[in-house]
Coordinates of C-alpha atoms in Angstrom, one line a residue:
M1 CA 99.9 73.2 80.3
W2 CA 101.6 75.2 83.0
Y3 CA 105.3 77.0 83.4
F4 CA 106.9 77.3 86.2
V5 CA 109.8 79.6 86.6
S6 CA 112.3 80.5 89.5
P7 CA 116.1 81.9 89.3
E8 CA 118.7 80.1 91.9
I9 CA 117.7 81.8 95.3
I10 CA 120.3 81.8 98.2
F11 CA 118.6 83.5 100.7
G12 CA 119.4 83.5 104.7
E13 CA 121.2 85.9 106.5
G14 CA 124.4 85.9 104.7
S15 CA 124.0 85.6 101.6
L16 CA 125.4 88.3 99.9
D17 CA 128.0 86.4 100.5
A18 CA 127.5 84.4 97.4
L19 CA 128.3 87.0 95.4
D20 CA 132.7 86.0 96.6
E21 CA 131.9 82.6 94.3
L22 CA 131.1 84.5 91.2
E23 CA 133.2 83.8 87.6
G24 CA 133.6 86.5 85.7
R25 CA 134.6 90.3 83.7
R26 CA 133.0 93.0 84.4
A27 CA 129.0 93.6 86.5
L28 CA 127.1 96.5 86.3
V29 CA 124.9 97.3 88.9
V30 CA 121.6 99.2 88.1
T31 CA 119.7 100.8 91.4
D32 CA 119.1 104.1 92.8
A33 CA 120.8 107.3 94.0
T34 CA 120.1 106.3 97.8
L35 CA 121.3 102.8 98.0
V36 CA 125.1 104.6 96.9
Q37 CA 124.1 107.0 100.0
L38 CA 123.9 104.1 102.2
G39 CA 126.5 102.1 101.1
L40 CA 124.4 99.2 100.2
V41 CA 126.0 99.5 97.1
D42 CA 130.0 99.3 98.1
K43 CA 128.4 96.2 100.0
V44 CA 128.1 95.0 97.0
K45 CA 131.2 95.7 95.5
A46 CA 133.5 94.6 98.3
H47 CA 132.2 91.5 97.6
L48 CA 132.9 91.7 93.7
D49 CA 136.2 93.0 94.3
T50 CA 136.4 89.3 96.4
A51 CA 135.2 87.5 93.6
G52 CA 137.9 89.3 90.8
I53 CA 134.8 90.9 89.0
E54 CA 134.9 94.6 88.0
M55 CA 132.4 97.0 88.5
R56 CA 129.7 100.0 87.4
V57 CA 127.1 101.4 88.5
F58 CA 124.1 102.3 86.9
D59 CA 122.2 104.5 89.9
Q60 CA 119.6 106.9 88.4
V61 CA 116.2 105.1 88.4
E62 CA 113.5 106.8 89.7
P63 CA 110.4 105.3 91.7
D64 CA 108.2 103.5 88.5
P65 CA 111.4 104.1 85.6
S66 CA 110.8 105.0 82.8
V67 CA 111.7 103.7 79.3
Q68 CA 113.7 106.9 79.3
T69 CA 115.9 105.5 82.6
V70 CA 115.7 102.4 81.2
R71 CA 117.0 103.9 77.8
K72 CA 119.8 105.2 79.4
G73 CA 121.1 102.6 81.5
V74 CA 121.4 100.2 78.0
Q75 CA 124.1 103.4 76.5
I76 CA 125.8 102.3 79.1
A77 CA 125.5 98.7 79.0
Q78 CA 126.2 98.5 75.4
E79 CA 129.6 100.5 76.5
Y80 CA 130.8 98.5 79.6
K81 CA 129.9 95.1 78.0
P82 CA 128.7 93.4 81.0
D83 CA 128.8 89.9 81.8
W84 CA 126.6 90.0 84.9
I85 CA 124.2 92.6 85.1
V86 CA 122.7 93.4 88.7
G87 CA 119.2 94.2 89.9
L88 CA 119.7 96.1 93.2
G89 CA 117.4 97.9 95.5
G90 CA 113.3 97.6 95.4
G91 CA 111.1 96.4 92.8
S92 CA 112.0 99.7 90.6
P93 CA 115.4 98.7 89.4
M94 CA 115.0 95.5 89.3
D95 CA 113.1 96.1 87.1
A96 CA 114.7 98.8 84.8
A97 CA 117.5 95.8 85.1
K98 CA 115.6 93.2 83.4
A99 CA 114.7 95.4 81.0
I100 CA 118.3 97.0 80.5
W101 CA 119.7 93.2 80.9
V102 CA 116.9 92.8 77.5
L103 CA 117.6 95.4 75.6
Y104 CA 121.1 94.9 75.6
E105 CA 121.2 91.4 74.9
R106 CA 118.4 92.8 72.2
P107 CA 119.5 95.9 70.4
D108 CA 116.5 95.7 67.9
L109 CA 113.5 96.1 70.5
E110 CA 111.9 98.8 71.6
P111 CA 110.5 98.4 75.8
A112 CA 106.6 97.8 75.2
E113 CA 108.0 94.7 72.3
I114 CA 109.0 92.8 75.1
N115 CA 106.8 89.8 75.6
P116 CA 105.9 86.5 76.8
F117 CA 105.1 85.6 72.5
I118 CA 108.4 86.1 71.1
R119 CA 112.2 84.3 72.1
L120 CA 114.6 86.8 73.0
G121 CA 117.7 84.3 72.7
L122 CA 118.9 86.5 76.4
R123 CA 122.4 85.1 78.0
R124 CA 124.5 85.6 75.1
K125 CA 126.7 88.1 76.1
A126 CA 125.1 88.8 80.3
R127 CA 123.5 87.1 83.0
L128 CA 121.0 89.0 85.8
I129 CA 121.5 89.1 89.5
T130 CA 118.3 90.0 91.4
I131 CA 119.2 91.6 95.2
P132 CA 115.8 93.1 97.1
T133 CA 116.7 95.7 99.6
T134 CA 112.7 95.7 99.9
S135 CA 110.8 92.7 101.7
G136 CA 107.7 93.3 98.1
T137 CA 107.4 93.4 95.2
G138 CA 109.0 89.8 94.8
A139 CA 110.8 91.2 91.1
E140 CA 113.5 89.4 92.6
A141 CA 111.9 86.3 91.4
T142 CA 109.5 86.8 88.8
W143 CA 110.3 87.8 84.9
A144 CA 107.4 90.2 85.3
I145 CA 108.5 94.2 84.2
V146 CA 106.7 97.2 85.0
L147 CA 107.8 100.4 83.0
T148 CA 106.3 104.0 82.7
D149 CA 106.3 105.6 80.3
T150 CA 105.9 109.3 80.7
E151 CA 104.4 110.9 78.3
E152 CA 101.0 109.6 78.1
Q153 CA 101.3 108.0 82.7
R154 CA 100.9 104.8 82.6
K155 CA 102.5 101.4 83.3
M156 CA 103.4 99.1 81.2
G157 CA 103.1 95.1 81.9
L158 CA 106.0 93.3 80.1
G159 CA 108.0 90.6 80.3
N160 CA 109.6 86.9 79.0
R161 CA 109.9 83.8 80.8
E162 CA 112.9 83.9 79.6
N163 CA 114.8 87.6 81.7
V164 CA 114.0 85.6 85.0
A165 CA 117.5 86.3 86.4
D166 CA 119.4 83.8 87.4
I167 CA 120.6 84.1 90.3
A168 CA 118.2 85.5 93.3
I169 CA 120.0 87.1 96.6
V170 CA 117.9 87.1 99.5
D171 CA 119.7 87.9 102.4
P172 CA 117.6 90.4 105.1
G173 CA 120.3 92.3 106.2
L174 CA 119.2 94.1 103.5
A175 CA 116.3 95.5 104.4
A176 CA 117.0 95.5 108.3
G177 CA 117.0 99.3 107.6
M178 CA 113.8 100.3 105.7
P179 CA 111.6 103.1 107.3
P180 CA 108.8 102.6 108.9
Q181 CA 106.8 103.6 105.9
L182 CA 108.6 101.9 103.8
T183 CA 108.0 98.6 105.4
A184 CA 104.3 99.2 105.3
D185 CA 104.2 99.7 102.2
T186 CA 106.6 96.9 100.8
G187 CA 104.7 94.2 103.3
L188 CA 101.2 95.4 102.1
D189 CA 102.5 94.9 97.9
A190 CA 104.0 90.9 99.2
L191 CA 100.6 90.3 101.2
T192 CA 98.2 91.8 97.5
H193 CA 100.8 89.5 95.4
A194 CA 100.3 86.4 97.8
V195 CA 95.8 87.1 97.7
E196 CA 96.0 87.6 94.1
G197 CA 98.0 85.2 92.8
Y198 CA 95.8 83.0 95.5
T199 CA 92.5 83.8 94.0
C200 CA 93.6 84.6 90.8
A201 CA 91.9 82.0 87.5
W202 CA 95.0 81.0 87.0
H203 CA 96.2 80.0 89.9
S204 CA 97.5 76.8 90.3
D205 CA 98.5 73.9 92.7
V206 CA 102.0 74.4 92.8
T207 CA 101.7 78.2 93.4
D208 CA 99.2 77.6 96.1
G209 CA 101.6 76.4 98.7
L210 CA 103.0 80.2 97.7
C211 CA 100.6 82.3 98.2
I212 CA 99.4 80.3 101.0
N213 CA 102.7 80.9 103.3
A214 CA 103.4 84.3 102.1
A215 CA 99.8 85.5 103.1
R216 CA 100.8 83.7 106.9
L217 CA 104.0 85.4 107.1
V218 CA 102.8 88.7 106.6
F219 CA 99.3 88.6 109.1
K220 CA 102.0 87.0 111.5
Y221 CA 105.4 89.2 110.9
L222 CA 104.0 92.3 108.8
P223 CA 103.0 94.7 112.0
R224 CA 106.5 93.1 113.9
A225 CA 108.4 94.5 111.6
V226 CA 106.8 97.9 111.5
A227 CA 106.6 98.0 115.2
D228 CA 110.7 97.6 114.6
A229 CA 111.4 100.0 112.6
R230 CA 109.4 102.9 114.5
S231 CA 111.9 102.2 117.8
A232 CA 114.9 101.4 115.8
G233 CA 114.7 105.6 114.3
S234 CA 117.2 105.6 111.8
G235 CA 119.0 103.1 112.4
Q236 CA 118.6 99.1 112.1
G237 CA 116.2 97.3 114.1
S238 CA 116.4 94.0 116.4
D239 CA 113.5 92.6 115.4
I240 CA 116.0 89.9 112.8
E241 CA 113.2 86.8 113.1
A242 CA 110.6 89.6 111.7
R243 CA 112.5 91.0 108.5
E244 CA 113.9 87.9 107.9
R245 CA 110.4 85.8 107.6
M246 CA 109.0 89.1 106.3
H247 CA 112.2 88.7 103.7
N248 CA 111.2 84.9 103.2
A249 CA 107.1 86.0 102.6
A250 CA 108.0 88.6 99.5
T251 CA 110.0 85.5 97.7
C252 CA 107.8 83.0 97.5
A253 CA 104.5 85.9 96.9
G254 CA 106.4 86.6 94.6
L255 CA 107.6 83.3 92.7
G256 CA 104.1 82.4 93.5
F257 CA 102.0 85.2 92.0
G258 CA 104.7 85.3 88.6
N259 CA 104.0 82.1 88.1
A260 CA 100.5 82.8 88.5
M261 CA 99.3 86.3 87.4
A262 CA 98.0 89.2 89.8
S263 CA 94.6 90.3 89.6
M264 CA 92.1 93.8 89.7
A265 CA 93.5 95.6 92.9
H266 CA 96.8 95.2 90.7
A267 CA 95.3 96.8 87.8
M268 CA 93.7 99.3 89.4
G269 CA 96.6 100.2 92.1
H270 CA 99.1 100.7 88.5
V271 CA 96.8 103.4 86.7
L272 CA 96.3 105.7 90.2
G273 CA 100.3 105.1 89.9
A274 CA 101.4 106.0 87.2
V275 CA 98.9 109.7 87.7
F276 CA 98.7 109.7 90.7
H277 CA 102.1 108.6 91.5
V278 CA 100.8 106.6 95.0
P279 CA 103.5 104.4 96.0
H280 CA 103.1 101.0 93.9
G281 CA 102.3 98.6 97.4
R282 CA 100.5 100.9 98.9
A283 CA 97.9 101.3 95.9
V284 CA 97.4 97.8 95.2
S285 CA 96.9 97.6 99.1
I286 CA 93.9 100.4 98.5
F287 CA 92.0 99.1 96.2
L288 CA 92.4 94.8 97.8
P289 CA 89.6 94.8 100.2
Y290 CA 87.8 96.3 97.4
T291 CA 88.5 94.4 94.6
I292 CA 88.0 90.7 96.8
E293 CA 84.1 92.5 97.6
F294 CA 83.8 92.8 94.1
V295 CA 84.6 89.0 93.1
A296 CA 83.6 87.4 95.6
R297 CA 80.1 88.4 95.3
E298 CA 80.2 85.3 92.3
A299 CA 83.6 82.8 93.4
P300 CA 84.7 83.9 97.2
E301 CA 85.3 80.4 97.5
R302 CA 89.1 81.1 97.4
F303 CA 88.9 83.8 99.3
A304 CA 87.3 82.4 102.6
E305 CA 90.4 79.7 102.7
L306 CA 92.1 82.8 103.1
A307 CA 90.2 84.5 106.1
E308 CA 90.8 81.7 107.9
I309 CA 94.4 81.8 107.6
A310 CA 94.6 85.8 107.9
G311 CA 93.4 84.6 111.5
C312 CA 89.7 86.0 111.1
S313 CA 86.8 85.0 113.9
N314 CA 84.5 81.6 114.0
E315 CA 82.6 83.7 111.6
A316 CA 84.6 82.5 108.5
N317 CA 84.5 78.9 109.0
A318 CA 80.9 79.8 107.4
G319 CA 82.6 79.8 104.1
G320 CA 81.2 81.4 101.7
E321 CA 81.1 86.0 101.4
K322 CA 80.8 86.7 104.3
A323 CA 83.5 84.8 105.4
A324 CA 85.2 87.0 101.7
R325 CA 84.6 89.6 103.5
L326 CA 85.8 89.1 107.0
L327 CA 89.0 88.8 104.6
A328 CA 88.7 92.6 103.4
D329 CA 88.1 94.1 106.4
R330 CA 91.3 92.1 108.4
I331 CA 93.2 93.4 105.2
R332 CA 91.8 96.8 106.3
D333 CA 92.0 96.5 109.7
L334 CA 96.0 95.3 109.5
C335 CA 97.0 98.9 106.9
R336 CA 94.9 100.6 109.8
E337 CA 97.4 99.2 111.7
V338 CA 100.9 99.7 110.0
G339 CA 99.6 103.0 108.8
N340 CA 98.7 102.8 105.2
P341 CA 95.7 104.3 104.5
I342 CA 92.1 102.8 103.6
S343 CA 90.7 104.5 100.7
V344 CA 92.2 106.6 98.0
A345 CA 91.0 109.5 100.4
E346 CA 93.0 108.9 103.0
A347 CA 95.5 109.0 100.3
G348 CA 95.6 112.2 100.0
I349 CA 94.5 113.0 96.8
E350 CA 91.7 115.2 95.5
R351 CA 88.2 114.1 94.5
A352 CA 88.5 116.7 92.0
D353 CA 91.7 115.9 90.8
Y354 CA 90.4 112.1 90.8
E355 CA 87.3 112.8 89.4
A356 CA 88.9 114.6 86.3
Q357 CA 92.0 111.6 85.6
L358 CA 88.0 108.7 86.6
D359 CA 88.4 107.9 82.4
K360 CA 91.7 107.5 81.6
L361 CA 91.3 105.6 84.7
I362 CA 88.9 103.2 83.6
D363 CA 90.3 102.8 80.7
D364 CA 94.1 101.9 81.2
A365 CA 93.1 99.7 84.1
F366 CA 90.2 97.2 81.3
N367 CA 93.9 97.1 79.4
D368 CA 96.4 96.5 82.0
T369 CA 97.2 92.4 81.3
Q370 CA 96.7 92.2 85.2
M371 CA 92.6 92.5 84.4
I372 CA 92.9 89.6 82.3
T373 CA 92.8 86.8 85.4
A374 CA 90.1 88.5 87.5
A375 CA 87.5 85.6 88.4
R376 CA 85.1 88.3 88.4
A377 CA 85.4 90.3 85.0
P378 CA 84.0 93.6 85.8
S379 CA 82.3 95.6 82.9
Y380 CA 82.9 99.7 82.1
D381 CA 79.8 100.7 84.6
E382 CA 81.3 98.6 87.7
L383 CA 84.9 99.1 87.1
R384 CA 83.5 103.8 87.6
Q385 CA 81.7 101.9 90.7
L386 CA 84.7 100.0 92.0
F387 CA 87.2 103.1 91.8
L388 CA 84.3 105.6 93.3
Y389 CA 83.7 103.2 96.2
A390 CA 87.7 102.7 96.6
Y391 CA 87.8 106.8 96.4
E392 CA 85.4 106.8 99.6
G393 CA 85.9 104.0 101.5
K394 CA 82.9 102.5 101.0
P395 CA 82.3 98.4 101.4
V396 CA 81.4 97.2 97.9
D397 CA 77.5 96.5 97.6
F398 CA 76.7 95.4 93.8

C-alpha cells in the first residue's frame, strides 16, 4: 500500500492573488530577513490586507534552520495564536514553518519526535500555506522537514504526512529575481530530487511521471534561467518562460520525490552541508553523478532511461551501465554550464579539513533517512570511497 500526499497547488503567473480570497483572522509569516528587504513580504501583506487578515512576521530563519530558531518561532506562534501559518521563501523558511506549525499545535512534542509513525492531529489551531521564492527545493509540496542540530553538526530528517501544506502557491514572479548562483543551486536541487525520486527503491507509477517531467524541464530550462539571471544583474530577467518552467519543475520534482524518497546523494549532501555549510542544492548535486555511477554497477536500468531524456548521445540507446554513466557525465556537464562545482574540492573545502571529518560524514550519512532507499546499499568502506572519489572528482569504478 502506498500514499500520495499533496497540497492544493495554485500555480502560474499571478497566483499570489489567491491570497485575496483567504478566510481567517491572523497569519504568522515565517521567512528570512532578505525577503523582507526585497519587498516580497510586503507583497504577501498586501494580499492578506485585501482578505482582511492580520499579519505578523517571524523573519529570523537562517539557511539550514536550526532547532533553536524553530523554538523561537513556536513561542511567537503561541503568543500570537494565528489560524494560518505561511512559509515564504526557499526550503529553509518553508521547513521552519512546517516545524513551527507542528509544535504550535503539539507543544508536548520535541522537534526530533516529528516522525511518520505517530498521529499529530493537526489543523485544530491553524493551517499551512507554502509560497516558494526559489525554484528548487520542492518544500512547498512535500511533508519533509529538515532541521539542523547545531550542537552535533547534524541535519535531522523529520516530518509526517499530516504536516503537508494545505495550500501551495507557486507564482513564478516571486522567483524571477533570483541571482545566478541561487538559480543554479536550486535548479540542481530540483534535478537531484527528480533523478533520485525516479531511481530510488520506493519509486512508483504515480511518482515516475512527475520525476521524468521535472528532469526534462530542468535539463532544458535551467541553463536558460541561469543565463537570464546573469544578463539581468540585480534586476529581474526577461526570460519569463524559463523562470516559470523551472518553478513548475521544482514543484513537480517535490511531488515526485516527496511521495517516493530521495537517495544517497541527499544522504551525503545533508552531512556535507551540516559540517561545511555548503548550500543544499550545490551539495547534493556534487554527489549525484558519483552515486549514479556507484548504483549503476548493479542497477543501471532506470538511470539509462533518464539518459535519453537528458539528451545524451545515441550511445544511451544501448542501455545498461554505459548509458547510466552517460547520464552522470551529462549532469557534470550541466553543473559546469551553470558554473557549479563537480567535486568537493572545487567547492572550496580543504582536503585536510575534509579528511578530519570523514568518519563523521560517513556515520551521519549512514544514519540519514535517505540512505535506506538506495538501489545499491554501500558498505562502510564503499561509502568512504564514495566520499573520497567525490572529493577528487574521480569517476566511480567500484
